[in-house]
Amino acid sequence: MLWIKALHIVFVTSWFAGLFYLPRLFVNLADVNDVATTERLLMMARKLYRFTSILMVPALVFGLWLWLGYGIGKGPGNGWLHAKLAFVVLAIGYHHACESLLKKFEAGINKRSHVYYRWFNEVPVVLLLAIVILVIVKPF
């Protein structure tokens, strides 16, 4: 079980690293005006999104393995897991929202400012903070 837990942590950390950096590229894309820089940032964002998507899969698989295979979080007094899973669903939604925003940048129809993306960039920090606190502290 410890190997599965270790791999889950590694892939979650890697997935969230991508979720931290991709919106930062959106900040730069929303703020840049020249074509060459825009194309370079779009290429970086595309590659990062693809890689981050790949990392999300084993993170979720190993998490499911821990939950279903080892029974982590089952039984009474494990409300923390239900809350954690809700935040994981939000993280998956955020991941897909990044894809939608990337497609808007690629189509040249972004309507939001760099300030919006600076705030949008903080969402995965809050999600990860909530998830880690729920897993470590298990408040309910």
JSON list of C-alpha atoms in Angstrom, two decimals:
[
{"chain": "A", "resi": 1, "resn": "MET", "atom": "CA", "xyz": [0.00, 0.00, 0.00]},
{"chain": "A", "resi": 2, "resn": "LEU", "atom": "CA", "xyz": [2.85, 2.43, 0.73]},
{"chain": "A", "resi": 3, "resn": "TRP", "atom": "CA", "xyz": [4.10, 2.14, -2.88]},
{"chain": "A", "resi": 4, "resn": "ILE", "atom": "CA", "xyz": [0.64, 3.03, -4.18]},
{"chain": "A", "resi": 5, "resn": "LYS", "atom": "CA", "xyz": [0.38, 5.93, -1.75]},
{"chain": "A", "resi": 6, "resn": "ALA", "atom": "CA", "xyz": [3.84, 7.21, -2.74]},
{"chain": "A", "resi": 7, "resn": "LEU", "atom": "CA", "xyz": [3.00, 7.01, -6.45]},
{"chain": "A", "resi": 8, "resn": "HIS", "atom": "CA", "xyz": [-0.32, 8.76, -5.83]},
{"chain": "A", "resi": 9, "resn": "ILE", "atom": "CA", "xyz": [1.45, 11.62, -4.07]},
{"chain": "A", "resi": 10, "resn": "VAL", "atom": "CA", "xyz": [4.08, 11.93, -6.82]},
{"chain": "A", "resi": 11, "resn": "PHE", "atom": "CA", "xyz": [1.51, 12.06, -9.62]},
{"chain": "A", "resi": 12, "resn": "VAL", "atom": "CA", "xyz": [-0.81, 14.43, -7.73]},
{"chain": "A", "resi": 13, "resn": "THR", "atom": "CA", "xyz": [2.14, 16.75, -7.10]},
{"chain": "A", "resi": 14, "resn": "SER", "atom": "CA", "xyz": [3.16, 16.60, -10.75]},
{"chain": "A", "resi": 15, "resn": "TRP", "atom": "CA", "xyz": [-0.42, 17.19, -11.96]},
{"chain": "A", "resi": 16, "resn": "PHE", "atom": "CA", "xyz": [-0.80, 20.21, -9.69]},
{"chain": "A", "resi": 17, "resn": "ALA", "atom": "CA", "xyz": [2.56, 21.60, -10.80]},
{"chain": "A", "resi": 18, "resn": "GLY", "atom": "CA", "xyz": [1.04, 21.79, -14.28]},
{"chain": "A", "resi": 19, "resn": "LEU", "atom": "CA", "xyz": [-2.15, 23.35, -12.89]},
{"chain": "A", "resi": 20, "resn": "PHE", "atom": "CA", "xyz": [-0.02, 25.98, -11.14]},
{"chain": "A", "resi": 21, "resn": "TYR", "atom": "CA", "xyz": [1.97, 26.90, -14.25]},
{"chain": "A", "resi": 22, "resn": "LEU", "atom": "CA", "xyz": [-0.59, 26.69, -17.07]},
{"chain": "A", "resi": 23, "resn": "PRO", "atom": "CA", "xyz": [-2.69, 29.64, -15.83]},
{"chain": "A", "resi": 24, "resn": "ARG", "atom": "CA", "xyz": [0.54, 31.60, -15.44]},
{"chain": "A", "resi": 25, "resn": "LEU", "atom": "CA", "xyz": [1.04, 31.12, -19.17]},
{"chain": "A", "resi": 26, "resn": "PHE", "atom": "CA", "xyz": [-2.51, 32.46, -19.62]},
{"chain": "A", "resi": 27, "resn": "VAL", "atom": "CA", "xyz": [-1.50, 35.59, -17.67]},
{"chain": "A", "resi": 28, "resn": "ASN", "atom": "CA", "xyz": [1.34, 36.11, -20.12]},
{"chain": "A", "resi": 29, "resn": "LEU", "atom": "CA", "xyz": [-0.83, 35.32, -23.16]},
{"chain": "A", "resi": 30, "resn": "ALA", "atom": "CA", "xyz": [-3.43, 37.85, -22.07]},
{"chain": "A", "resi": 31, "resn": "ASP", "atom": "CA", "xyz": [-0.75, 40.50, -21.61]},
{"chain": "A", "resi": 32, "resn": "VAL", "atom": "CA", "xyz": [1.37, 40.02, -24.76]},
{"chain": "A", "resi": 33, "resn": "ASN", "atom": "CA", "xyz": [0.84, 41.81, -28.07]},
{"chain": "A", "resi": 34, "resn": "ASP", "atom": "CA", "xyz": [3.34, 40.40, -30.55]},
{"chain": "A", "resi": 35, "resn": "VAL", "atom": "CA", "xyz": [2.66, 37.35, -32.70]},
{"chain": "A", "resi": 36, "resn": "ALA", "atom": "CA", "xyz": [5.97, 35.56, -32.16]},
{"chain": "A", "resi": 37, "resn": "THR", "atom": "CA", "xyz": [5.67, 35.65, -28.36]},
{"chain": "A", "resi": 38, "resn": "THR", "atom": "CA", "xyz": [2.02, 34.60, -28.54]},
{"chain": "A", "resi": 39, "resn": "GLU", "atom": "CA", "xyz": [2.89, 31.59, -30.71]},
{"chain": "A", "resi": 40, "resn": "ARG", "atom": "CA", "xyz": [5.72, 30.57, -28.39]},
{"chain": "A", "resi": 41, "resn": "LEU", "atom": "CA", "xyz": [3.47, 30.82, -25.31]},
{"chain": "A", "resi": 42, "resn": "LEU", "atom": "CA", "xyz": [0.68, 28.90, -27.06]},
{"chain": "A", "resi": 43, "resn": "MET", "atom": "CA", "xyz": [3.11, 26.12, -27.94]},
{"chain": "A", "resi": 44, "resn": "MET", "atom": "CA", "xyz": [4.27, 25.96, -24.32]},
{"chain": "A", "resi": 45, "resn": "ALA", "atom": "CA", "xyz": [0.66, 25.94, -23.06]},
{"chain": "A", "resi": 46, "resn": "ARG", "atom": "CA", "xyz": [-0.37, 23.16, -25.47]},
{"chain": "A", "resi": 47, "resn": "LYS", "atom": "CA", "xyz": [2.53, 20.95, -24.46]},
{"chain": "A", "resi": 48, "resn": "LEU", "atom": "CA", "xyz": [2.01, 21.63, -20.76]},
{"chain": "A", "resi": 49, "resn": "TYR", "atom": "CA", "xyz": [-1.72, 20.91, -20.99]},
{"chain": "A", "resi": 50, "resn": "ARG", "atom": "CA", "xyz": [-1.09, 17.59, -22.77]},
{"chain": "A", "resi": 51, "resn": "PHE", "atom": "CA", "xyz": [1.56, 16.54, -20.25]},
{"chain": "A", "resi": 52, "resn": "THR", "atom": "CA", "xyz": [-0.57, 17.66, -17.30]},
{"chain": "A", "resi": 53, "resn": "SER", "atom": "CA", "xyz": [-3.51, 15.65, -18.68]},
{"chain": "A", "resi": 54, "resn": "ILE", "atom": "CA", "xyz": [-1.32, 12.56, -18.84]},
{"chain": "A", "resi": 55, "resn": "LEU", "atom": "CA", "xyz": [-0.18, 13.09, -15.23]},
{"chain": "A", "resi": 56, "resn": "MET", "atom": "CA", "xyz": [-3.76, 13.48, -14.00]},
{"chain": "A", "resi": 57, "resn": "VAL", "atom": "CA", "xyz": [-4.68, 9.93, -15.08]},
{"chain": "A", "resi": 58, "resn": "PRO", "atom": "CA", "xyz": [-2.28, 7.96, -12.83]},
{"chain": "A", "resi": 59, "resn": "ALA", "atom": "CA", "xyz": [-2.96, 10.41, -9.98]},
{"chain": "A", "resi": 60, "resn": "LEU", "atom": "CA", "xyz": [-6.64, 9.51, -10.17]},
{"chain": "A", "resi": 61, "resn": "VAL", "atom": "CA", "xyz": [-6.01, 5.80, -10.77]},
{"chain": "A", "resi": 62, "resn": "PHE", "atom": "CA", "xyz": [-3.70, 5.47, -7.75]},
{"chain": "A", "resi": 63, "resn": "GLY", "atom": "CA", "xyz": [-6.17, 7.47, -5.63]},
{"chain": "A", "resi": 64, "resn": "LEU", "atom": "CA", "xyz": [-9.01, 5.15, -6.65]},
{"chain": "A", "resi": 65, "resn": "TRP", "atom": "CA", "xyz": [-6.77, 2.16, -5.94]},
{"chain": "A", "resi": 66, "resn": "LEU", "atom": "CA", "xyz": [-6.15, 3.43, -2.41]},
{"chain": "A", "resi": 67, "resn": "TRP", "atom": "CA", "xyz": [-9.84, 4.08, -1.85]},
{"chain": "A", "resi": 68, "resn": "LEU", "atom": "CA", "xyz": [-11.38, 1.01, -3.43]},
{"chain": "A", "resi": 69, "resn": "GLY", "atom": "CA", "xyz": [-8.51, -1.46, -3.18]},
{"chain": "A", "resi": 70, "resn": "TYR", "atom": "CA", "xyz": [-7.36, -0.75, 0.35]},
{"chain": "A", "resi": 71, "resn": "GLY", "atom": "CA", "xyz": [-10.55, 0.71, 1.80]},
{"chain": "A", "resi": 72, "resn": "ILE", "atom": "CA", "xyz": [-8.98, 4.01, 2.80]},
{"chain": "A", "resi": 73, "resn": "GLY", "atom": "CA", "xyz": [-11.71, 6.34, 3.98]},
{"chain": "A", "resi": 74, "resn": "LYS", "atom": "CA", "xyz": [-14.40, 3.69, 4.30]},
{"chain": "A", "resi": 75, "resn": "GLY", "atom": "CA", "xyz": [-16.54, 3.35, 7.39]},
{"chain": "A", "resi": 76, "resn": "PRO", "atom": "CA", "xyz": [-17.81, 5.83, 9.98]},
{"chain": "A", "resi": 77, "resn": "GLY", "atom": "CA", "xyz": [-15.82, 8.94, 10.79]},
{"chain": "A", "resi": 78, "resn": "ASN", "atom": "CA", "xyz": [-14.50, 9.35, 7.28]},
{"chain": "A", "resi": 79, "resn": "GLY", "atom": "CA", "xyz": [-16.45, 12.38, 6.12]},
{"chain": "A", "resi": 80, "resn": "TRP", "atom": "CA", "xyz": [-13.12, 13.99, 5.28]},
{"chain": "A", "resi": 81, "resn": "LEU", "atom": "CA", "xyz": [-12.82, 11.66, 2.28]},
{"chain": "A", "resi": 82, "resn": "HIS", "atom": "CA", "xyz": [-16.14, 12.77, 0.83]},
{"chain": "A", "resi": 83, "resn": "ALA", "atom": "CA", "xyz": [-15.05, 16.40, 1.17]},
{"chain": "A", "resi": 84, "resn": "LYS", "atom": "CA", "xyz": [-11.67, 15.56, -0.37]},
{"chain": "A", "resi": 85, "resn": "LEU", "atom": "CA", "xyz": [-13.35, 13.84, -3.31]},
{"chain": "A", "resi": 86, "resn": "ALA", "atom": "CA", "xyz": [-15.51, 16.93, -3.85]},
{"chain": "A", "resi": 87, "resn": "PHE", "atom": "CA", "xyz": [-12.34, 19.03, -4.10]},
{"chain": "A", "resi": 88, "resn": "VAL", "atom": "CA", "xyz": [-10.80, 16.46, -6.47]},
{"chain": "A", "resi": 89, "resn": "VAL", "atom": "CA", "xyz": [-13.86, 16.80, -8.71]},
{"chain": "A", "resi": 90, "resn": "LEU", "atom": "CA", "xyz": [-13.37, 20.58, -8.61]},
{"chain": "A", "resi": 91, "resn": "ALA", "atom": "CA", "xyz": [-9.70, 20.10, -9.56]},
{"chain": "A", "resi": 92, "resn": "ILE", "atom": "CA", "xyz": [-10.73, 17.96, -12.54]},
{"chain": "A", "resi": 93, "resn": "GLY", "atom": "CA", "xyz": [-13.22, 20.66, -13.54]},
{"chain": "A", "resi": 94, "resn": "TYR", "atom": "CA", "xyz": [-10.50, 23.30, -13.22]},
{"chain": "A", "resi": 95, "resn": "HIS", "atom": "CA", "xyz": [-8.25, 21.17, -15.41]},
{"chain": "A", "resi": 96, "resn": "HIS", "atom": "CA", "xyz": [-10.93, 21.05, -18.11]},
{"chain": "A", "resi": 97, "resn": "ALA", "atom": "CA", "xyz": [-11.62, 24.78, -17.71]},
{"chain": "A", "resi": 98, "resn": "CYS", "atom": "CA", "xyz": [-7.94, 25.33, -18.55]},
{"chain": "A", "resi": 99, "resn": "GLU", "atom": "CA", "xyz": [-8.46, 23.37, -21.76]},
{"chain": "A", "resi": 100, "resn": "SER", "atom": "CA", "xyz": [-11.41, 25.57, -22.68]},
{"chain": "A", "resi": 101, "resn": "LEU", "atom": "CA", "xyz": [-9.42, 28.73, -22.01]},
{"chain": "A", "resi": 102, "resn": "LEU", "atom": "CA", "xyz": [-6.49, 27.40, -24.03]},
{"chain": "A", "resi": 103, "resn": "LYS", "atom": "CA", "xyz": [-8.81, 26.80, -26.98]},
{"chain": "A", "resi": 104, "resn": "LYS", "atom": "CA", "xyz": [-10.02, 30.40, -26.74]},
{"chain": "A", "resi": 105, "resn": "PHE", "atom": "CA", "xyz": [-6.44, 31.67, -26.81]},
{"chain": "A", "resi": 106, "resn": "GLU", "atom": "CA", "xyz": [-5.72, 29.44, -29.82]},
{"chain": "A", "resi": 107, "resn": "ALA", "atom": "CA", "xyz": [-8.79, 30.80, -31.62]},
{"chain": "A", "resi": 108, "resn": "GLY", "atom": "CA", "xyz": [-7.84, 34.37, -30.73]},
{"chain": "A", "resi": 109, "resn": "ILE", "atom": "CA", "xyz": [-11.11, 35.01, -28.89]},
{"chain": "A", "resi": 110, "resn": "ASN", "atom": "CA", "xyz": [-9.89, 35.53, -25.33]},
{"chain": "A", "resi": 111, "resn": "LYS", "atom": "CA", "xyz": [-11.90, 38.34, -23.73]},
{"chain": "A", "resi": 112, "resn": "ARG", "atom": "CA", "xyz": [-10.35, 38.31, -20.26]},
{"chain": "A", "resi": 113, "resn": "SER", "atom": "CA", "xyz": [-7.49, 40.42, -18.92]},
{"chain": "A", "resi": 114, "resn": "HIS", "atom": "CA", "xyz": [-4.25, 39.30, -17.34]},
{"chain": "A", "resi": 115, "resn": "VAL", "atom": "CA", "xyz": [-5.73, 40.37, -13.97]},
{"chain": "A", "resi": 116, "resn": "TYR", "atom": "CA", "xyz": [-8.50, 37.77, -14.30]},
{"chain": "A", "resi": 117, "resn": "TYR", "atom": "CA", "xyz": [-5.91, 35.07, -15.00]},
{"chain": "A", "resi": 118, "resn": "ARG", "atom": "CA", "xyz": [-3.84, 36.16, -12.01]},
{"chain": "A", "resi": 119, "resn": "TRP", "atom": "CA", "xyz": [-6.86, 35.40, -9.81]},
{"chain": "A", "resi": 120, "resn": "PHE", "atom": "CA", "xyz": [-7.70, 32.25, -11.78]},
{"chain": "A", "resi": 121, "resn": "ASN", "atom": "CA", "xyz": [-4.13, 31.10, -11.12]},
{"chain": "A", "resi": 122, "resn": "GLU", "atom": "CA", "xyz": [-4.84, 30.99, -7.36]},
{"chain": "A", "resi": 123, "resn": "VAL", "atom": "CA", "xyz": [-7.63, 28.39, -7.60]},
{"chain": "A", "resi": 124, "resn": "PRO", "atom": "CA", "xyz": [-5.38, 25.28, -7.66]},
{"chain": "A", "resi": 125, "resn": "VAL", "atom": "CA", "xyz": [-3.50, 26.59, -4.62]},
{"chain": "A", "resi": 126, "resn": "VAL", "atom": "CA", "xyz": [-6.75, 26.73, -2.66]},
{"chain": "A", "resi": 127, "resn": "LEU", "atom": "CA", "xyz": [-7.82, 23.30, -3.95]},
{"chain": "A", "resi": 128, "resn": "LEU", "atom": "CA", "xyz": [-4.52, 21.67, -3.03]},
{"chain": "A", "resi": 129, "resn": "LEU", "atom": "CA", "xyz": [-4.51, 23.35, 0.39]},
{"chain": "A", "resi": 130, "resn": "ALA", "atom": "CA", "xyz": [-8.01, 22.04, 1.13]},
{"chain": "A", "resi": 131, "resn": "ILE", "atom": "CA", "xyz": [-7.18, 18.53, -0.10]},
{"chain": "A", "resi": 132, "resn": "VAL", "atom": "CA", "xyz": [-3.96, 18.24, 1.91]},
{"chain": "A", "resi": 133, "resn": "ILE", "atom": "CA", "xyz": [-5.59, 19.57, 5.09]},
{"chain": "A", "resi": 134, "resn": "LEU", "atom": "CA", "xyz": [-8.48, 17.12, 4.73]},
{"chain": "A", "resi": 135, "resn": "VAL", "atom": "CA", "xyz": [-6.14, 14.16, 4.17]},
{"chain": "A", "resi": 136, "resn": "ILE", "atom": "CA", "xyz": [-3.68, 14.98, 6.96]},
{"chain": "A", "resi": 137, "resn": "VAL", "atom": "CA", "xyz": [-5.94, 16.49, 9.64]},
{"chain": "A", "resi": 138, "resn": "LYS", "atom": "CA", "xyz": [-9.09, 14.43, 8.89]},
{"chain": "A", "resi": 139, "resn": "PRO", "atom": "CA", "xyz": [-11.26, 17.00, 10.68]},
{"chain": "A", "resi": 140, "resn": "PHE", "atom": "CA", "xyz": [-14.47, 14.95, 10.42]}
]
